[in-house]
mmCIF file of C-alpha atoms in Angstrom:
data_model
loop_
_atom_site.group_PDB
_atom_site.id
_atom_site.type_symbol
_atom_site.label_atom_id
_atom_site.label_comp_id
_atom_site.label_asym_id
_atom_site.label_seq_id
_atom_site.Cartn_x
_atom_site.Cartn_y
_atom_site.Cartn_z
ATOM 1 C CA UNK A 1 -5.301 15.794 -16.030
ATOM 2 C CA UNK A 2 -2.353 14.506 -18.072
ATOM 3 C CA UNK A 3 -4.673 12.763 -20.539
ATOM 4 C CA UNK A 4 -6.973 15.780 -20.750
ATOM 5 C CA UNK A 5 -4.081 18.069 -21.693
ATOM 6 C CA UNK A 6 -2.102 15.564 -23.805
ATOM 7 C CA UNK A 7 -2.618 17.265 -27.187
ATOM 8 C CA UNK A 8 -1.623 20.645 -25.747
ATOM 9 C CA UNK A 9 1.610 19.364 -24.187
ATOM 10 C CA UNK A 10 4.877 20.559 -25.555
ATOM 11 C CA UNK A 11 8.142 18.668 -25.544
ATOM 12 C CA UNK A 12 9.262 20.046 -22.171
ATOM 13 C CA UNK A 13 6.035 18.987 -20.425
ATOM 14 C CA UNK A 14 6.231 15.475 -21.884
ATOM 15 C CA UNK A 15 9.879 15.102 -20.851
ATOM 16 C CA UNK A 16 9.198 16.456 -17.354
ATOM 17 C CA UNK A 17 6.237 14.149 -16.751
ATOM 18 C CA UNK A 18 8.057 11.034 -17.978
ATOM 19 C CA UNK A 19 11.151 12.011 -15.990
ATOM 20 C CA UNK A 20 9.069 12.419 -12.815
ATOM 21 C CA UNK A 21 7.345 9.080 -13.465
ATOM 22 C CA UNK A 22 10.741 7.412 -13.883
ATOM 23 C CA UNK A 23 12.035 8.926 -10.638
ATOM 24 C CA UNK A 24 8.986 7.566 -8.818
ATOM 25 C CA UNK A 25 9.365 4.190 -10.547
ATOM 26 C CA UNK A 26 13.014 4.041 -9.456
ATOM 27 C CA UNK A 27 11.790 4.539 -5.876
ATOM 28 C CA UNK A 28 9.431 1.586 -6.229
ATOM 29 C CA UNK A 29 6.238 3.561 -6.881
ATOM 30 C CA UNK A 30 4.484 3.138 -10.191
ATOM 31 C CA UNK A 31 2.389 6.253 -10.735
ATOM 32 C CA UNK A 32 0.812 5.535 -14.127
ATOM 33 C CA UNK A 33 -0.440 2.663 -16.187
ATOM 34 C CA UNK A 34 1.267 1.339 -19.316
ATOM 35 C CA UNK A 35 -1.396 2.966 -21.485
ATOM 36 C CA UNK A 36 -0.579 6.459 -20.190
ATOM 37 C CA UNK A 37 3.140 5.813 -20.653
ATOM 38 C CA UNK A 38 2.419 4.782 -24.257
ATOM 39 C CA UNK A 39 0.366 7.929 -24.870
ATOM 40 C CA UNK A 40 3.157 10.113 -23.472
ATOM 41 C CA UNK A 41 5.748 8.340 -25.604
ATOM 42 C CA UNK A 42 3.589 8.846 -28.689
ATOM 43 C CA UNK A 43 3.338 12.545 -27.798
ATOM 44 C CA UNK A 44 7.135 12.623 -27.452
ATOM 45 C CA UNK A 45 7.431 11.348 -31.025
ATOM 46 C CA UNK A 46 4.961 14.009 -32.198
ATOM 47 C CA UNK A 47 6.947 16.819 -30.531
ATOM 48 C CA UNK A 48 10.452 15.404 -31.111
ATOM 49 C CA UNK A 49 11.731 18.408 -33.048
ATOM 50 C CA UNK A 50 11.033 20.705 -30.110
ATOM 51 C CA UNK A 51 13.150 18.899 -27.497
ATOM 52 C CA UNK A 52 16.173 20.703 -26.090
ATOM 53 C CA UNK A 53 19.266 18.678 -25.075
ATOM 54 C CA UNK A 54 18.082 18.330 -21.457
ATOM 55 C CA UNK A 55 14.653 17.166 -22.617
ATOM 56 C CA UNK A 56 16.134 14.516 -24.902
ATOM 57 C CA UNK A 57 18.450 13.239 -22.173
ATOM 58 C CA UNK A 58 15.686 13.259 -19.550
ATOM 59 C CA UNK A 59 13.277 11.486 -21.868
ATOM 60 C CA UNK A 60 15.658 8.698 -22.845
ATOM 61 C CA UNK A 61 16.823 8.264 -19.256
ATOM 62 C CA UNK A 62 13.176 7.992 -18.208
ATOM 63 C CA UNK A 63 12.552 5.391 -20.891
ATOM 64 C CA UNK A 64 15.459 3.327 -19.577
ATOM 65 C CA UNK A 65 14.187 3.589 -15.987
ATOM 66 C CA UNK A 66 10.577 2.822 -16.812
ATOM 67 C CA UNK A 67 11.587 -0.304 -18.759
ATOM 68 C CA UNK A 68 8.575 0.402 -20.899
ATOM 69 C CA UNK A 69 6.916 -2.435 -22.796
ATOM 70 C CA UNK A 70 6.090 -0.089 -25.693
ATOM 71 C CA UNK A 71 8.901 -1.317 -27.927
ATOM 72 C CA UNK A 72 7.259 -0.102 -31.150
ATOM 73 C CA UNK A 73 6.614 3.397 -29.827
ATOM 74 C CA UNK A 74 9.969 3.323 -28.063
ATOM 75 C CA UNK A 75 11.713 2.522 -31.336
ATOM 76 C CA UNK A 76 9.995 5.426 -33.075
ATOM 77 C CA UNK A 77 10.822 7.697 -30.175
ATOM 78 C CA UNK A 78 14.450 6.560 -30.094
ATOM 79 C CA UNK A 79 14.659 7.286 -33.814
ATOM 80 C CA UNK A 80 13.155 10.757 -33.327
ATOM 81 C CA UNK A 81 15.330 11.534 -30.320
ATOM 82 C CA UNK A 82 18.522 10.312 -32.022
ATOM 83 C CA UNK A 83 17.971 12.679 -34.922
ATOM 84 C CA UNK A 84 17.252 15.503 -32.490
ATOM 85 C CA UNK A 85 20.214 14.594 -30.296
ATOM 86 C CA UNK A 86 22.650 14.716 -33.195
ATOM 87 C CA UNK A 87 21.360 18.173 -34.107
ATOM 88 C CA UNK A 88 21.980 19.578 -30.592
ATOM 89 C CA UNK A 89 25.122 17.660 -29.690
ATOM 90 C CA UNK A 90 27.219 20.815 -29.217
ATOM 91 C CA UNK A 91 24.880 21.987 -26.456
ATOM 92 C CA UNK A 92 25.109 18.842 -24.312
ATOM 93 C CA UNK A 93 26.076 19.178 -20.673
ATOM 94 C CA UNK A 94 28.078 16.566 -18.779
ATOM 95 C CA UNK A 95 24.846 15.473 -17.078
ATOM 96 C CA UNK A 96 23.078 15.109 -20.462
ATOM 97 C CA UNK A 97 25.931 12.941 -21.721
ATOM 98 C CA UNK A 98 25.892 10.865 -18.544
ATOM 99 C CA UNK A 99 22.146 10.242 -18.922
ATOM 100 C CA UNK A 100 22.681 9.220 -22.526
ATOM 101 C CA UNK A 101 25.330 6.736 -21.434
ATOM 102 C CA UNK A 102 22.772 5.185 -19.069
ATOM 103 C CA UNK A 103 20.220 4.994 -21.901
ATOM 104 C CA UNK A 104 22.692 3.323 -24.274
ATOM 105 C CA UNK A 105 23.796 0.917 -21.553
ATOM 106 C CA UNK A 106 20.155 -0.003 -20.974
ATOM 107 C CA UNK A 107 19.776 -0.634 -24.703
ATOM 108 C CA UNK A 108 22.826 -2.910 -24.646
ATOM 109 C CA UNK A 109 21.455 -4.890 -21.707
ATOM 110 C CA UNK A 110 17.801 -5.119 -22.759
ATOM 111 C CA UNK A 111 17.518 -7.960 -25.336
ATOM 112 C CA UNK A 112 14.488 -6.545 -27.177
ATOM 113 C CA UNK A 113 15.891 -3.024 -27.318
ATOM 114 C CA UNK A 114 19.315 -4.204 -28.470
ATOM 115 C CA UNK A 115 17.732 -5.913 -31.475
ATOM 116 C CA UNK A 116 15.412 -3.018 -32.315
ATOM 117 C CA UNK A 117 17.770 -0.092 -31.726
ATOM 118 C CA UNK A 118 17.274 2.195 -34.734
ATOM 119 C CA UNK A 119 20.200 2.885 -37.034
ATOM 120 C CA UNK A 120 20.173 6.567 -36.058
ATOM 121 C CA UNK A 121 20.618 5.667 -32.376
ATOM 122 C CA UNK A 122 23.427 3.289 -33.333
ATOM 123 C CA UNK A 123 25.020 6.279 -35.083
ATOM 124 C CA UNK A 124 24.704 8.328 -31.873
ATOM 125 C CA UNK A 125 26.382 5.486 -30.001
ATOM 126 C CA UNK A 126 29.197 5.186 -32.550
ATOM 127 C CA UNK A 127 29.862 8.932 -32.726
ATOM 128 C CA UNK A 128 29.300 9.962 -29.121
ATOM 129 C CA UNK A 129 29.372 6.782 -27.025
ATOM 130 C CA UNK A 130 32.917 7.317 -25.735
ATOM 131 C CA UNK A 131 32.150 10.912 -24.733
ATOM 132 C CA UNK A 132 28.980 9.726 -22.981
ATOM 133 C CA UNK A 133 30.894 7.070 -21.052
ATOM 134 C CA UNK A 134 33.584 9.574 -20.030
ATOM 135 C CA UNK A 135 30.904 11.981 -18.802
ATOM 136 C CA UNK A 136 29.287 9.181 -16.816
ATOM 137 C CA UNK A 137 32.648 8.322 -15.225
ATOM 138 C CA UNK A 138 33.086 12.000 -14.209
ATOM 139 C CA UNK A 139 29.811 12.031 -12.277
ATOM 140 C CA UNK A 140 30.328 11.550 -8.568
ATOM 141 C CA UNK A 141 28.501 8.445 -7.385
ATOM 142 C CA UNK A 142 25.701 8.969 -4.903
ATOM 143 C CA UNK A 143 24.635 6.629 -2.159
ATOM 144 C CA UNK A 144 20.924 5.999 -1.849
ATOM 145 C CA UNK A 145 19.246 5.484 1.497
ATOM 146 C CA UNK A 146 18.429 1.890 0.501
ATOM 147 C CA UNK A 147 22.058 1.267 -0.420
ATOM 148 C CA UNK A 148 23.252 2.655 2.925
ATOM 149 C CA UNK A 149 20.683 0.531 4.795
ATOM 150 C CA UNK A 150 21.751 -2.638 2.950
ATOM 151 C CA UNK A 151 25.431 -1.935 3.669
ATOM 152 C CA UNK A 152 24.634 -1.305 7.326
ATOM 153 C CA UNK A 153 22.731 -4.596 7.595
ATOM 154 C CA UNK A 154 25.516 -6.517 5.848
ATOM 155 C CA UNK A 155 28.016 -5.126 8.346
ATOM 156 C CA UNK A 156 25.707 -6.014 11.233
ATOM 157 C CA UNK A 157 24.892 -9.541 10.030
ATOM 158 C CA UNK A 158 28.343 -10.418 8.716
ATOM 159 C CA UNK A 159 30.967 -8.606 10.799
ATOM 160 C CA UNK A 160 33.690 -10.675 9.142
ATOM 161 C CA UNK A 161 32.979 -8.952 5.812
ATOM 162 C CA UNK A 162 34.676 -5.797 4.638
ATOM 163 C CA UNK A 163 31.755 -3.829 3.150
ATOM 164 C CA UNK A 164 32.505 -0.923 0.821
ATOM 165 C CA UNK A 165 29.956 1.441 -0.668
ATOM 166 C CA UNK A 166 30.541 2.941 -4.099
ATOM 167 C CA UNK A 167 33.545 0.813 -4.985
ATOM 168 C CA UNK A 168 35.022 1.825 -8.342
ATOM 169 C CA UNK A 169 35.916 -1.131 -10.511
ATOM 170 C CA UNK A 170 39.406 -0.343 -11.823
ATOM 171 C CA UNK A 171 38.888 -2.254 -15.074
ATOM 172 C CA UNK A 172 35.555 -0.767 -16.216
ATOM 173 C CA UNK A 173 35.550 2.485 -14.240
ATOM 174 C CA UNK A 174 31.983 1.787 -13.126
ATOM 175 C CA UNK A 175 30.911 2.361 -9.564
ATOM 176 C CA UNK A 176 29.608 -0.726 -7.810
ATOM 177 C CA UNK A 177 26.997 0.133 -5.180
ATOM 178 C CA UNK A 178 28.219 -2.338 -2.569
ATOM 179 C CA UNK A 179 31.261 -4.566 -2.516
ATOM 180 C CA UNK A 180 31.599 -7.203 0.195
ATOM 181 C CA UNK A 181 34.845 -9.011 0.785
ATOM 182 C CA UNK A 182 35.871 -11.540 3.385
ATOM 183 C CA UNK A 183 38.555 -9.978 5.591
ATOM 184 C CA UNK A 184 41.970 -11.151 4.502
ATOM 185 C CA UNK A 185 40.605 -13.521 1.852
ATOM 186 C CA UNK A 186 40.771 -11.181 -1.138
ATOM 187 C CA UNK A 187 37.579 -12.598 -2.638
ATOM 188 C CA UNK A 188 34.990 -9.918 -3.372
ATOM 189 C CA UNK A 189 31.320 -10.756 -3.672
#
């Protein structure tokens, strides 16, 4: 159905589908092949001027989560989305900014993306990166069921460990899903 309606899809539909695919992917379920992801990304480039702030943020967050192999299309899409993002920057919500921080962090960590990050996206990072990071830090961390299960098993298997969920690193401000420390030793793992 997605392929059959591809040329009729607007920006919102493309963003929603890729966002849903990324949510499923994050839960360990791949729901589409790489070819369909590539077609959707190409459609995102074609409709880039129609994306609202939420659509841009959702799309780039999805791209980070899907870890898509479509670097060429991804580069074109990042270029298109960066231009669009700069034009709607005044309308960004805290959640949009937080998602953008996750996208930029993914770009920093992914060797191929770091090298191929378009100049326009580098401009977004330079101009808005601090605001994105601050928005991300404002978001309350959430504990996933998997995270809670892992923490529970660590406590069960290693009762001598002090296990903390959602530990905030004082230096970076990032939330660490699980921190395990030997009781009294002061050495975190």
